[in-house]
One Martini backbone bead per residue (centre of mass of N, CA, C, O) as a GRO file, in nm:
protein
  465
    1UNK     BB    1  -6.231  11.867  -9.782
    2UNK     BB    2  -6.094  11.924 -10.058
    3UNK     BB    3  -5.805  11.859  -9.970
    4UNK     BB    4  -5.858  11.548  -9.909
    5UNK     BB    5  -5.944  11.470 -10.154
    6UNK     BB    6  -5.712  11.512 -10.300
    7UNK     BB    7  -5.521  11.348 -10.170
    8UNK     BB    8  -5.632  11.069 -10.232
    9UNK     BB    9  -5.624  11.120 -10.540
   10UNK     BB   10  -5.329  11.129 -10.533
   11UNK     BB   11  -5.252  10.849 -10.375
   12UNK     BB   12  -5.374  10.712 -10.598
   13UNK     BB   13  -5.309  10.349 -10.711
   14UNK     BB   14  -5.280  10.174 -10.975
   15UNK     BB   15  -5.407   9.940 -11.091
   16UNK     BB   16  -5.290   9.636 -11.262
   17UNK     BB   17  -5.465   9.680 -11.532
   18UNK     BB   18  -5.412   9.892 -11.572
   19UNK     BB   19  -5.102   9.916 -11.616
   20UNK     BB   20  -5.150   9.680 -11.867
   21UNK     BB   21  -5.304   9.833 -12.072
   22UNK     BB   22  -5.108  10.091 -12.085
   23UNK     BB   23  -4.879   9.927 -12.208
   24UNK     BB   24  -5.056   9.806 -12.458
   25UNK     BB   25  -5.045  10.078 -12.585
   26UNK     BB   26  -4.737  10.162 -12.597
   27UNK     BB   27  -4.686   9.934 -12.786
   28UNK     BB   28  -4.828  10.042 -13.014
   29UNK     BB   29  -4.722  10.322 -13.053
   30UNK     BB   30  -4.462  10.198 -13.117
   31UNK     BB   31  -4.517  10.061 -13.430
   32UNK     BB   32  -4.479  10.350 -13.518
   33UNK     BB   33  -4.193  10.427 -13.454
   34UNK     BB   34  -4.081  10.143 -13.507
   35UNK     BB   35  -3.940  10.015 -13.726
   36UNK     BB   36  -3.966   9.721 -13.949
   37UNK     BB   37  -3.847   9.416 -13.940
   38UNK     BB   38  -3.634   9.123 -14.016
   39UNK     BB   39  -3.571   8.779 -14.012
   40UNK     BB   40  -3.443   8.481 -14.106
   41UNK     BB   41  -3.650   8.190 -14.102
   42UNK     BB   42  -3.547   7.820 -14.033
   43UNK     BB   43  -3.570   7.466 -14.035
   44UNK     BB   44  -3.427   7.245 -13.906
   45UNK     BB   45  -3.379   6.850 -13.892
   46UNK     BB   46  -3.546   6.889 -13.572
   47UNK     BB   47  -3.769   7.190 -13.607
   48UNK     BB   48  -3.614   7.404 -13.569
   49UNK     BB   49  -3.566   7.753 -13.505
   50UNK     BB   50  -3.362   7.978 -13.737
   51UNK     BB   51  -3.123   8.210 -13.723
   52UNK     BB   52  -3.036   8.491 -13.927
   53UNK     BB   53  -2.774   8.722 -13.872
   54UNK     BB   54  -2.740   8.846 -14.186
   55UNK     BB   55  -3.091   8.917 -14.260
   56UNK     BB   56  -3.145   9.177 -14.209
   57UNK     BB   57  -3.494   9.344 -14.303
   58UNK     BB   58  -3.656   9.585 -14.373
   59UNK     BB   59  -4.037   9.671 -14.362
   60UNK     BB   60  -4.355   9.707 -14.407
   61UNK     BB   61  -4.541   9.865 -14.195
   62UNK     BB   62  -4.793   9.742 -13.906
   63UNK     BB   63  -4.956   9.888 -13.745
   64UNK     BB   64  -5.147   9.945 -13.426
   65UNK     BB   65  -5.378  10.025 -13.299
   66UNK     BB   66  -5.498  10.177 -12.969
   67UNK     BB   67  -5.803  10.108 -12.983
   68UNK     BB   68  -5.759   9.777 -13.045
   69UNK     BB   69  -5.615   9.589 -12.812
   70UNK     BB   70  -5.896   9.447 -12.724
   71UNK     BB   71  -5.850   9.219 -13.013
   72UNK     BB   72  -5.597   9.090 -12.818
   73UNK     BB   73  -5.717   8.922 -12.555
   74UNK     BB   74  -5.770   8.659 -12.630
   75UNK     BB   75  -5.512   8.561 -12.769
   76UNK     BB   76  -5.366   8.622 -12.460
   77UNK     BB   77  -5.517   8.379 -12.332
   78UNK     BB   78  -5.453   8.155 -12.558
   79UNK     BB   79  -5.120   8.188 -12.476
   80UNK     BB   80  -5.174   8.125 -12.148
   81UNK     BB   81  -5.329   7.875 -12.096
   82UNK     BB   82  -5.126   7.681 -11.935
   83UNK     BB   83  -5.111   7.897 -11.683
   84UNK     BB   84  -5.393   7.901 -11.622
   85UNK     BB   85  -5.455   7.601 -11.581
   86UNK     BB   86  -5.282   7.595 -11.347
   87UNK     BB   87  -5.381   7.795 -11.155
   88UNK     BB   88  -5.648   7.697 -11.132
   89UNK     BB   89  -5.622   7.379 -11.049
   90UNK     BB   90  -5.375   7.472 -10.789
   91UNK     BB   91  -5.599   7.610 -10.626
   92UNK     BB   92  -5.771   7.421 -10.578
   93UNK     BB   93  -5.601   7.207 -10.421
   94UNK     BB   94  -5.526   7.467 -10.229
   95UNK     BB   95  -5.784   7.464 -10.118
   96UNK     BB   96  -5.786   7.221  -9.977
   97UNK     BB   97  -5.532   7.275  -9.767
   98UNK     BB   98  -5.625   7.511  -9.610
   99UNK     BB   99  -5.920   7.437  -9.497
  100UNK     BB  100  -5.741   7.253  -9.293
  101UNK     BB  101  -5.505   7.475  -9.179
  102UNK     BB  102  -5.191   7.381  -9.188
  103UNK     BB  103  -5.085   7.663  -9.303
  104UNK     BB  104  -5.196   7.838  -9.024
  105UNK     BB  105  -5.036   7.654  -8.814
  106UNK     BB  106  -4.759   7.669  -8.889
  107UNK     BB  107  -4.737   7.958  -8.851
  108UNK     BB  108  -4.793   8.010  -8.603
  109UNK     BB  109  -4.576   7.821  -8.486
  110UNK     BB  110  -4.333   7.982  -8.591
  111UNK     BB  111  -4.340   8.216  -8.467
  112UNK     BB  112  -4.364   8.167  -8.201
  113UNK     BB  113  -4.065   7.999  -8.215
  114UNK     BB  114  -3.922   8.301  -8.333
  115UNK     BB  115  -3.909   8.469  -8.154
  116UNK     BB  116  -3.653   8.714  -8.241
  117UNK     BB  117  -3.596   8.511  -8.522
  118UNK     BB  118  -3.731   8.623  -8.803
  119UNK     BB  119  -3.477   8.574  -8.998
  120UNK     BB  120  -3.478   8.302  -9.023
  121UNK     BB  121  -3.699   8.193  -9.121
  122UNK     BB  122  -3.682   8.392  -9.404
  123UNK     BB  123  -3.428   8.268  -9.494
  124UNK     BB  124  -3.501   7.986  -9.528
  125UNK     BB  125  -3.760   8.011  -9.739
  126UNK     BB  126  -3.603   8.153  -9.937
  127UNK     BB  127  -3.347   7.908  -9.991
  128UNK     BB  128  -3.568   7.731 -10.114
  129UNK     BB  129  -3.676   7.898 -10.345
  130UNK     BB  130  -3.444   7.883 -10.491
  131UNK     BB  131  -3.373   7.588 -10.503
  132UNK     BB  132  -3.641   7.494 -10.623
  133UNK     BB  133  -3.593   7.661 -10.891
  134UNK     BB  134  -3.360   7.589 -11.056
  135UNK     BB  135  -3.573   7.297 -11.162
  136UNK     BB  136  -3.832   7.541 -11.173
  137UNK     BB  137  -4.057   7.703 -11.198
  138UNK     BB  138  -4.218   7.948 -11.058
  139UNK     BB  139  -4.534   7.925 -11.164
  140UNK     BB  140  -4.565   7.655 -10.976
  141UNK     BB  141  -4.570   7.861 -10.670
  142UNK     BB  142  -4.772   8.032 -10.679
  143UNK     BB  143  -5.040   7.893 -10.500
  144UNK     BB  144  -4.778   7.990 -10.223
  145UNK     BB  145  -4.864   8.259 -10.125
  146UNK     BB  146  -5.023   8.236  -9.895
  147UNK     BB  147  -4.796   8.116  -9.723
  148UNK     BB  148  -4.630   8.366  -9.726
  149UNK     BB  149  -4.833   8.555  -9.606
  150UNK     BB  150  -4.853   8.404  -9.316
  151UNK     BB  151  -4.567   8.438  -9.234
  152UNK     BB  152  -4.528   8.748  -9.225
  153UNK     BB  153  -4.830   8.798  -9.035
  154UNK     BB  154  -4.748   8.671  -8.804
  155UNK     BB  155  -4.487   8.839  -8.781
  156UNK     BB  156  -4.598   9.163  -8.862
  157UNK     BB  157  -4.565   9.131  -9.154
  158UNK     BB  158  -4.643   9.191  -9.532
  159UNK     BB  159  -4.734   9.113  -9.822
  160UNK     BB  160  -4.462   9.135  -9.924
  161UNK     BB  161  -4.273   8.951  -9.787
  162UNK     BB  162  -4.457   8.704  -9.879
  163UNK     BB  163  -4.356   8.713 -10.163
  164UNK     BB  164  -4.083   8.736 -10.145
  165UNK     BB  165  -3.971   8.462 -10.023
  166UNK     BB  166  -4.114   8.318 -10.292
  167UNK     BB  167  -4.001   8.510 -10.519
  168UNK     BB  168  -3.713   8.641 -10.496
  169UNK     BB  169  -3.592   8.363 -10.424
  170UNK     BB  170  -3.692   8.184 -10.691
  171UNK     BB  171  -3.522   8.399 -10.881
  172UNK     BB  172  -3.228   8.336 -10.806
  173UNK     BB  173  -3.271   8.021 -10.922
  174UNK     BB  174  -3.384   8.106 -11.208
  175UNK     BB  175  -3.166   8.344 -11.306
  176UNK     BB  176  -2.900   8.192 -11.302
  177UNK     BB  177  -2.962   7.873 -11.465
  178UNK     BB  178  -2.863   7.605 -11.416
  179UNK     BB  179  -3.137   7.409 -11.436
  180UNK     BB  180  -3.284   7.535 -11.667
  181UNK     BB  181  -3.440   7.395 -11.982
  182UNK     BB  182  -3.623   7.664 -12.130
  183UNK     BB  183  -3.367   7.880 -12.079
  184UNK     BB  184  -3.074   7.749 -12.094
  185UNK     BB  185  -3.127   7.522 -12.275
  186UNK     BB  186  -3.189   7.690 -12.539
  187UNK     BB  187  -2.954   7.876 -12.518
  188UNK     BB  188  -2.739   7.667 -12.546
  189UNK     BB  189  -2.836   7.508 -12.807
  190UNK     BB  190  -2.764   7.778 -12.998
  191UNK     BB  191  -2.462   7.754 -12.882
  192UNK     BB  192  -2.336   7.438 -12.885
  193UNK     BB  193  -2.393   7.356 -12.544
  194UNK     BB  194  -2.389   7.180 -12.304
  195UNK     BB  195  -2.634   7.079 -12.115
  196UNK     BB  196  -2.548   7.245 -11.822
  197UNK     BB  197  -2.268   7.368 -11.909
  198UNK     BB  198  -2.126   7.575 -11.614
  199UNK     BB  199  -2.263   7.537 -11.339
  200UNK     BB  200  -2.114   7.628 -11.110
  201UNK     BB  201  -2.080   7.915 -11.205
  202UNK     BB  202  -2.403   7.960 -11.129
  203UNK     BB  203  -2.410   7.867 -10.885
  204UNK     BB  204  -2.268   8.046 -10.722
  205UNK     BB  205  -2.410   8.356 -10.832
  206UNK     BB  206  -2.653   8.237 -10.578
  207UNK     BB  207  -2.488   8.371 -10.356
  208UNK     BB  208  -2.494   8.730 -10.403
  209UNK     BB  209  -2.800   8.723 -10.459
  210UNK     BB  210  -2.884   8.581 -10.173
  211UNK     BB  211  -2.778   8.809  -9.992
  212UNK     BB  212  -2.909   9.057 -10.094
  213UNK     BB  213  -3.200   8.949 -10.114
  214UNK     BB  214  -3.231   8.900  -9.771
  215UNK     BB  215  -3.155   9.191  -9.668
  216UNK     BB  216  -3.343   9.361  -9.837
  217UNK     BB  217  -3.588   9.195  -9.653
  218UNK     BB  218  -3.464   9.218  -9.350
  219UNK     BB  219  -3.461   9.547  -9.429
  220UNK     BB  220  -3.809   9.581  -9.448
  221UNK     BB  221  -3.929   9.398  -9.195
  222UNK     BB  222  -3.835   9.558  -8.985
  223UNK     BB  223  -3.914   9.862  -8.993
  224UNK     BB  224  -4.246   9.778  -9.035
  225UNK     BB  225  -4.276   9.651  -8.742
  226UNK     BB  226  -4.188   9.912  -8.598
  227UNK     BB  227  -4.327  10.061  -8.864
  228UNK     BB  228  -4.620  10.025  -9.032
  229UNK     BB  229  -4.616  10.317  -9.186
  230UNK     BB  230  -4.365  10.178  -9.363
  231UNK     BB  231  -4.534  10.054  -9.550
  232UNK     BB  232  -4.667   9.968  -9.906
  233UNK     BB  233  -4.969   9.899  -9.754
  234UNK     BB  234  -5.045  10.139  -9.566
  235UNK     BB  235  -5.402  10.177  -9.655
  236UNK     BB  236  -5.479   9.872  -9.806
  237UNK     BB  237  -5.697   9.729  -9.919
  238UNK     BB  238  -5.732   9.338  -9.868
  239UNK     BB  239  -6.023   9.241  -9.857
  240UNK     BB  240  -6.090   8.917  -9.969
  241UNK     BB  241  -5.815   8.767 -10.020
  242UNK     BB  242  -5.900   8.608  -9.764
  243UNK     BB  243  -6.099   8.377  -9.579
  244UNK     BB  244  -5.922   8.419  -9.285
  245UNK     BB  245  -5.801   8.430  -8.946
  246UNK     BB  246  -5.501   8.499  -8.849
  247UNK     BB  247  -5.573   8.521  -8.532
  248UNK     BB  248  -5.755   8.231  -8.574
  249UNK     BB  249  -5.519   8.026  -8.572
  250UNK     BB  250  -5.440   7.698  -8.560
  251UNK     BB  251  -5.314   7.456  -8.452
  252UNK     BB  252  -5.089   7.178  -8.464
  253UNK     BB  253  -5.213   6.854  -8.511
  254UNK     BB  254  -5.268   6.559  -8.568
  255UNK     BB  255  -5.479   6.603  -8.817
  256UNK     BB  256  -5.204   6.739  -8.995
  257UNK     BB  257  -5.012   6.512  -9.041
  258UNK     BB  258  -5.094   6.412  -9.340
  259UNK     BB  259  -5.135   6.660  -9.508
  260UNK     BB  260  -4.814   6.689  -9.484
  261UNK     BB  261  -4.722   6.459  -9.593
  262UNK     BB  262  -4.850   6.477  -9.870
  263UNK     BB  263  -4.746   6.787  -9.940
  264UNK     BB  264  -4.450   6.696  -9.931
  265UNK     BB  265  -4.446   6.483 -10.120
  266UNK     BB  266  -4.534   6.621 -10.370
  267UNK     BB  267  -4.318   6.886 -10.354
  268UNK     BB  268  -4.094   6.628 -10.398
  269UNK     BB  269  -4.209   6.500 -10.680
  270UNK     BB  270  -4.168   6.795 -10.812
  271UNK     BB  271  -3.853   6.815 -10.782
  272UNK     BB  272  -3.806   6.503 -10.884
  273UNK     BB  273  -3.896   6.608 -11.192
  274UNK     BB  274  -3.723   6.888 -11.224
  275UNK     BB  275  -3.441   6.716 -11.180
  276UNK     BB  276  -3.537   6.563 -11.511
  277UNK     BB  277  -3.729   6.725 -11.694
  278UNK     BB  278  -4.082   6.642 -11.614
  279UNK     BB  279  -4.195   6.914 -11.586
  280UNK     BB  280  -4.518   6.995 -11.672
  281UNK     BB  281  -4.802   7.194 -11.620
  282UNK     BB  282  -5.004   6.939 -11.598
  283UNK     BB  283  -4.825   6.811 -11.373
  284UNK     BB  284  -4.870   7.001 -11.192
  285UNK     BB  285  -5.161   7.034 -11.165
  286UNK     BB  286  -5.195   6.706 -11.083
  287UNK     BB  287  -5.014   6.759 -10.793
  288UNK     BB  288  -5.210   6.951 -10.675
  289UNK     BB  289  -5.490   6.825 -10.682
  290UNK     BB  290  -5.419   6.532 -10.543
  291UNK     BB  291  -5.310   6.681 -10.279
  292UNK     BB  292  -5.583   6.772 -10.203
  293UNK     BB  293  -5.767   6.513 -10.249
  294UNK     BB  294  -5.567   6.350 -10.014
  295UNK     BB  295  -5.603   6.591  -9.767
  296UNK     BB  296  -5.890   6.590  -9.724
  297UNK     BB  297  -5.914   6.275  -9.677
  298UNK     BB  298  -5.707   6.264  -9.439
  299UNK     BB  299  -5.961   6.499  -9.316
  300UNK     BB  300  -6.226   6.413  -9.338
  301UNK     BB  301  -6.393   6.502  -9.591
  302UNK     BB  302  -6.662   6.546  -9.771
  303UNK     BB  303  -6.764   6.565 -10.108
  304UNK     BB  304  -6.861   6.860 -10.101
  305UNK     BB  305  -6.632   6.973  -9.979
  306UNK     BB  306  -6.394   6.920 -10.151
  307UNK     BB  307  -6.571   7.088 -10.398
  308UNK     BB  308  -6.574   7.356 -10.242
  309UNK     BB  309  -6.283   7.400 -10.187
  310UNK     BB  310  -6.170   7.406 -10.478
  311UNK     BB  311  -6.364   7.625 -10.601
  312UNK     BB  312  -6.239   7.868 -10.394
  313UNK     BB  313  -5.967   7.856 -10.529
  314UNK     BB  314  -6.010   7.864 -10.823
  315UNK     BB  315  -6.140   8.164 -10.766
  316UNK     BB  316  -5.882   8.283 -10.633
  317UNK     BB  317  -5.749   8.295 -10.948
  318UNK     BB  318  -5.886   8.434 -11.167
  319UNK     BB  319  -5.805   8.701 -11.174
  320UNK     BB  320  -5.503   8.629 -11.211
  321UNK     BB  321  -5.528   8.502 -11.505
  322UNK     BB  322  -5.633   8.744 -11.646
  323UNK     BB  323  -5.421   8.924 -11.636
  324UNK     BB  324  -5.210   8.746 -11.775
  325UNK     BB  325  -5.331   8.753 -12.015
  326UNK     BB  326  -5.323   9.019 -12.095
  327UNK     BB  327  -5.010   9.048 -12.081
  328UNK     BB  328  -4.970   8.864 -12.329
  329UNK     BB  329  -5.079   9.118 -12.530
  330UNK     BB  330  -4.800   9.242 -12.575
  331UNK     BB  331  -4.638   9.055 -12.762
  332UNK     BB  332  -4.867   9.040 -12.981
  333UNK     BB  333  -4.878   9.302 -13.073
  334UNK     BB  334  -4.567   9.336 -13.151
  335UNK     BB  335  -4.549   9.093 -13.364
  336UNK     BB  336  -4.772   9.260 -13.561
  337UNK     BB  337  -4.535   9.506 -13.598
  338UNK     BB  338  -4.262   9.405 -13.631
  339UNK     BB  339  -4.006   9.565 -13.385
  340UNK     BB  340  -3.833   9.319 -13.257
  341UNK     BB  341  -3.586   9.271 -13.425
  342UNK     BB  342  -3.506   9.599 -13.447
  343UNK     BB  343  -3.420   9.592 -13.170
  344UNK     BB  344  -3.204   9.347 -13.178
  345UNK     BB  345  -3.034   9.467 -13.435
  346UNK     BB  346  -2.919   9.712 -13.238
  347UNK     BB  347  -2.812   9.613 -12.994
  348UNK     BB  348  -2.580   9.414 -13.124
  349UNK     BB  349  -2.434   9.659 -13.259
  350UNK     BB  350  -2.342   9.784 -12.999
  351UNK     BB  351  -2.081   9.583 -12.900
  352UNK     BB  352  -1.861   9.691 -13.100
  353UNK     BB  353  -1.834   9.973 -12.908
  354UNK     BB  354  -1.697   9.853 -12.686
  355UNK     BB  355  -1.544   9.731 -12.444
  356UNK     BB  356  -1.501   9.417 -12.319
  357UNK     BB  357  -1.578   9.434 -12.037
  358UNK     BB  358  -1.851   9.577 -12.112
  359UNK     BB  359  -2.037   9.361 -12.257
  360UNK     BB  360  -2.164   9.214 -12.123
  361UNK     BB  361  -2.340   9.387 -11.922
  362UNK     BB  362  -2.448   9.476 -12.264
  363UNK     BB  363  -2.620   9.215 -12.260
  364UNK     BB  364  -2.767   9.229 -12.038
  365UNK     BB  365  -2.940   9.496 -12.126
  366UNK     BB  366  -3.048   9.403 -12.367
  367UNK     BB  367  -3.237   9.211 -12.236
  368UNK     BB  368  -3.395   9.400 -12.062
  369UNK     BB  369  -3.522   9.531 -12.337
  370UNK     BB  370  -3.641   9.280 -12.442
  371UNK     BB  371  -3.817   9.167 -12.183
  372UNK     BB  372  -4.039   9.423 -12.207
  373UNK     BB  373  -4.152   9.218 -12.493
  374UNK     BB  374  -4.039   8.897 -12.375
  375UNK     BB  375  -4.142   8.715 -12.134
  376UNK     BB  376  -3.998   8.443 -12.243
  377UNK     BB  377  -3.736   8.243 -12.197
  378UNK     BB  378  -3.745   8.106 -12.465
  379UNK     BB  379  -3.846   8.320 -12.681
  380UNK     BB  380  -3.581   8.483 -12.616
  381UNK     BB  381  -3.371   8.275 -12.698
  382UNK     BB  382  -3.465   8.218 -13.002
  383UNK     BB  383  -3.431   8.492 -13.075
  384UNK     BB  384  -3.167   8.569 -12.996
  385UNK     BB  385  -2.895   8.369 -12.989
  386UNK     BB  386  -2.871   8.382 -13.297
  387UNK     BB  387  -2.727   8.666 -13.265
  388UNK     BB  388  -2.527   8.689 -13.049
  389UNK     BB  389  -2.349   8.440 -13.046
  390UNK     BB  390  -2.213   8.611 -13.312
  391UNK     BB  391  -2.115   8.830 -13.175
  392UNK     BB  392  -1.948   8.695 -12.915
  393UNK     BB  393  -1.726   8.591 -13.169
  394UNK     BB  394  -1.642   8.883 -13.230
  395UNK     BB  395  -1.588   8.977 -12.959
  396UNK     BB  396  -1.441   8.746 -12.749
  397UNK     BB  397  -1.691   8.593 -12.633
  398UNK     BB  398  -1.812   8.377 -12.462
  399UNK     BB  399  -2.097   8.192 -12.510
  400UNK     BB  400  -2.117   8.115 -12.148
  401UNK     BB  401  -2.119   8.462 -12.124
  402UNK     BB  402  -2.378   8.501 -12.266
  403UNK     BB  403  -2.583   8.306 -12.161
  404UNK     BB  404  -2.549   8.459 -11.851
  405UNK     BB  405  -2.673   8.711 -11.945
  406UNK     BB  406  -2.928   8.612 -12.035
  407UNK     BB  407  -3.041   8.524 -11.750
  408UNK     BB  408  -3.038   8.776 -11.616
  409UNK     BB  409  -3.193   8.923 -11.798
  410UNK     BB  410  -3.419   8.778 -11.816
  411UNK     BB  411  -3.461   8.702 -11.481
  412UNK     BB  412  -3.476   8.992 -11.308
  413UNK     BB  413  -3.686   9.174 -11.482
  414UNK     BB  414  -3.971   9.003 -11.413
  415UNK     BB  415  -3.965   9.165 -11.106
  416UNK     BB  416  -4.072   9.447 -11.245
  417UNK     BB  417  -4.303   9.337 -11.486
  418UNK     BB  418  -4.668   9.337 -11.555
  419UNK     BB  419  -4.578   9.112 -11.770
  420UNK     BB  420  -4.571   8.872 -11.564
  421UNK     BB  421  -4.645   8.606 -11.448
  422UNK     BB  422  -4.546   8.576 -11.209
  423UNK     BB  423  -4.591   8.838 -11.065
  424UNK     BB  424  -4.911   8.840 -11.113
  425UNK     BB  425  -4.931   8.620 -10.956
  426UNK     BB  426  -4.866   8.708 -10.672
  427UNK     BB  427  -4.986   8.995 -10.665
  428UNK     BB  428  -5.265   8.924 -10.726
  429UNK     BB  429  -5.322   8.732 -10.503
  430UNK     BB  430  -5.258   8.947 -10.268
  431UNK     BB  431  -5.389   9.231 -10.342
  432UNK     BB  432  -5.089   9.398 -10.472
  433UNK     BB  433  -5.030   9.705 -10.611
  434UNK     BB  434  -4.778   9.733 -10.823
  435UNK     BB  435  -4.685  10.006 -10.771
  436UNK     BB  436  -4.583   9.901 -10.478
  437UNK     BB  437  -4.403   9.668 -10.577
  438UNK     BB  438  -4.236   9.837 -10.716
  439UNK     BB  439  -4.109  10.058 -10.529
  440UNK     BB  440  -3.955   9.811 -10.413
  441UNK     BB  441  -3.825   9.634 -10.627
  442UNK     BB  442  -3.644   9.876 -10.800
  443UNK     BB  443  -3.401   9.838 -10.591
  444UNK     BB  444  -3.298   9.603 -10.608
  445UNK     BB  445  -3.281   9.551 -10.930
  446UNK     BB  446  -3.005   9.756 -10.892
  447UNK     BB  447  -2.832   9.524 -10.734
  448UNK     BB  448  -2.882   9.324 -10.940
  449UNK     BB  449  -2.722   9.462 -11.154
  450UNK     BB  450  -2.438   9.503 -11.039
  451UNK     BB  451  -2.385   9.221 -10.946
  452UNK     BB  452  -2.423   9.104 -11.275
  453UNK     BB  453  -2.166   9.291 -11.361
  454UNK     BB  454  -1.945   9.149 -11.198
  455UNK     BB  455  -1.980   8.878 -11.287
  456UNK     BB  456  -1.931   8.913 -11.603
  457UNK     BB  457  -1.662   9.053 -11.548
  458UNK     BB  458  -1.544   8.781 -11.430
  459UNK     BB  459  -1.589   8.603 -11.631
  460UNK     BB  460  -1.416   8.747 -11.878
  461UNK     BB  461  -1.159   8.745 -11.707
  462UNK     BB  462  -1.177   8.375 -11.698
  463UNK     BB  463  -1.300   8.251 -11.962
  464UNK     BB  464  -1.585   8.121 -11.959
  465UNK     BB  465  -1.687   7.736 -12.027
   0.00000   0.00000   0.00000
């Protein structure tokens, strides 16, 4: 009896508060380690803030109590609260269009005819949300966990795939940043380069990322498939995660005809929004809202039902929005300590030290060395490329392969870190613990970084521009 409770105690994976605690404590005890830097910032006649990259130099030491850090959780949910009132507001939205079945009958009916050919569905999901990504940020998809999770489930396999299908897929278009307004647009713009100039291979790009995560996502679910005790959720209880039963999910019927077509309007004035730019946090939440609205009333619900199920969408994104909030305390931690600067002017200094065809590739990863710290990427965007920029003009590198390092390590680190919103948000909504996660895909993470390292090889090669 004794030995088996060892095994259980042995195989318990930590929450994902627990691990983001555990972050924020760790970032805390930086500020003793690494001394105090800053840079000189100045506004331009835009009202930009601009970094002086000749200006750097030590301050005096800011450190953090580690015992202190929760006395930074308020600061880092009202940091977050744009991304927070986005998941209440469309979770409230998508939980009344989940209420009426539409996205179970859907799923059912893919499976049914997809039998034995369950590769083309998955296949198909993800690079819809790759294509959606591109100019949209990934964050407004969140509410859309359910539906990856029905898919998957469907077809006999775990919420990890239906995670994978579009957080993953999104990650691709994400990352590779052809059209990203917030994270490509700020990084050209502190480069002097036309927004969205060099898109093609950008656009490229998302073809051999989507090649490698595709491949890696449906042999991890045949695997499962054949033996569920090789999933990741293996014996992980996540009962409460929804609140249907996948079993005895409906037909879709001619009731479901209307707010099917309401649903796809919406995420289609969504997605032409966003390739306009004008796609903003409360615009996505007030488009979620109206769909579920909309499609409440044409599935003929009355006012009592549309508030009640509106309030269980909202109640389902909750856990997941304070995780949120949470994990943005680590970047105020950080910032209080003073130590994001010093980090920064260490890592460019190294890249005069390299041969040439290997910077890029080292400035990507000094990206993601910066992103463990600084999880936005307009945010690492206005930090970092005041300083790599001129970086990148001494050592004979493209601007436009600067850019590119940049969109890599910015965006495919943060489908690994525990404080990453989109991440925190995918797997929190589906009762993922983070630690399974983690295992699944710091694999594919390290094919991300190879796949990176030879594109950026081939741009320098090239002298992209």
């Amino acid at each position: 009896m004794n030995k088996e409770i060892a095994e259980k105690k042995k195989m318990a994976i930590p929450d994902s508060l627990v691990i983001i605690v555990g972050v924020m404590i760790l970032a805390a005890v930086l500020t003793y380690v690494i001394p105090a830097g800053e840079y000189v910032r100045t506004k331009n006649d835009a009202g930009q803030t601009i970094v002086d990259p000749a200006s750097f130099h030590y301050i005096e030491s800011s450190p953090v109590n580690p015992l202190g850090v929760l006395n930074y959780v308020v600061d880092g949910l009202n940091s977050a609260r744009n991304i927070i009132w986005v998941l209440l507001c469309s979770g409230g939205g998508l939980g009344i269009i989940l209420s009426t079945g539409l996205f179970q009958g859907l799923a059912s009916t893919m499976s049914q005819k997809a039998s034995g050919k369950e590769w083309m569905i998955l296949s198909l999901v993800t690079a819809v949300f790759a294509v959606l990504c591109v100019p949209i940020n990934l964050n407004a998809f969140i509410p859309l966990a359910p539906l990856g999770l029905l898919i998957a489930t469907s077809m006999g396999m775990d919420a990890i795939v239906g995670v994978s299908v579009i957080l993953l897929g999104g990650a691709v278009g994400f990352s590779c940043g052809a059209m990203n307004l917030s994270n490509t647009g700020t990084a050209q713009q502190v480069a002097e380069l036309a927004t969205f100039s060099g898109m093609g291979y950008r656009l490229f790009c998302m073809i051999p990322f989507y090649l490698v995560t595709i491949i890696y996502i449906l042999r991890y679910g045949a695997r499962i498939k054949i033996d569920p005790t090789k999933s990741y959720m293996y014996g992980v209880d996540v009962s409460g995660v929804m609140d249907f039963d996948l079993s005895k999910a409906p037909k879709l019927e001619k009731k479901h005809v209307l707010p099917g077509v309401i649903t796809l309007c919406g995420l289609g004035f969504m997605v032409y929004k966003g390739v306009k730019g004008e796609l903003t946090n409360p615009l996505a939440a007030s488009i979620f809202m109206y769909m579920g609205l909309l499609a409440g009333i044409s599935f003929r619900m009355d006012p009592n039902k549309l508030c009640q199920e509106f309030m269980k969408g909202v109640k389902g994104m909750c856990s997941t929005a304070m995780m949120i909030g949470f994990a943005y305390v680590i970047s105020a931690i950080l910032t209080e300590g003073n130590i994001l600067d010093t980090i920064v002017y260490n890592l460019a200094a190294m890249l005069s030290n390299v041969p040439k065809m290997v910077q890029a590739p080292l400035m990507f990863f000094a990206h993601v060395v910066i992103n463990l710290f600084v999880t936005s990427g307009s945010g690492q965007a206005a930090t970092t490329m005041p300083i790599f920029v001129p970086v990148a003009d001494l050592v004979g590198m493209s601007r436009q392969t600067a850019v590119l390092a940049f969109n890599f390590g910015d965006g495919f680190c943060n489908f690994i870190l525990p404080h990453a919103a989109a991440t925190m948000g995918f797997v929190g909504a589906l009762g993922i613990p983070f630690g399974k996660w983690f295992k699944y895909a710091i694999k594919l993470f390290a094919i991300w970084c190879a796949v990176g390292c030879v594109l950026l090889m081939a741009a320098t090669a090239m002298n992209y521009s």
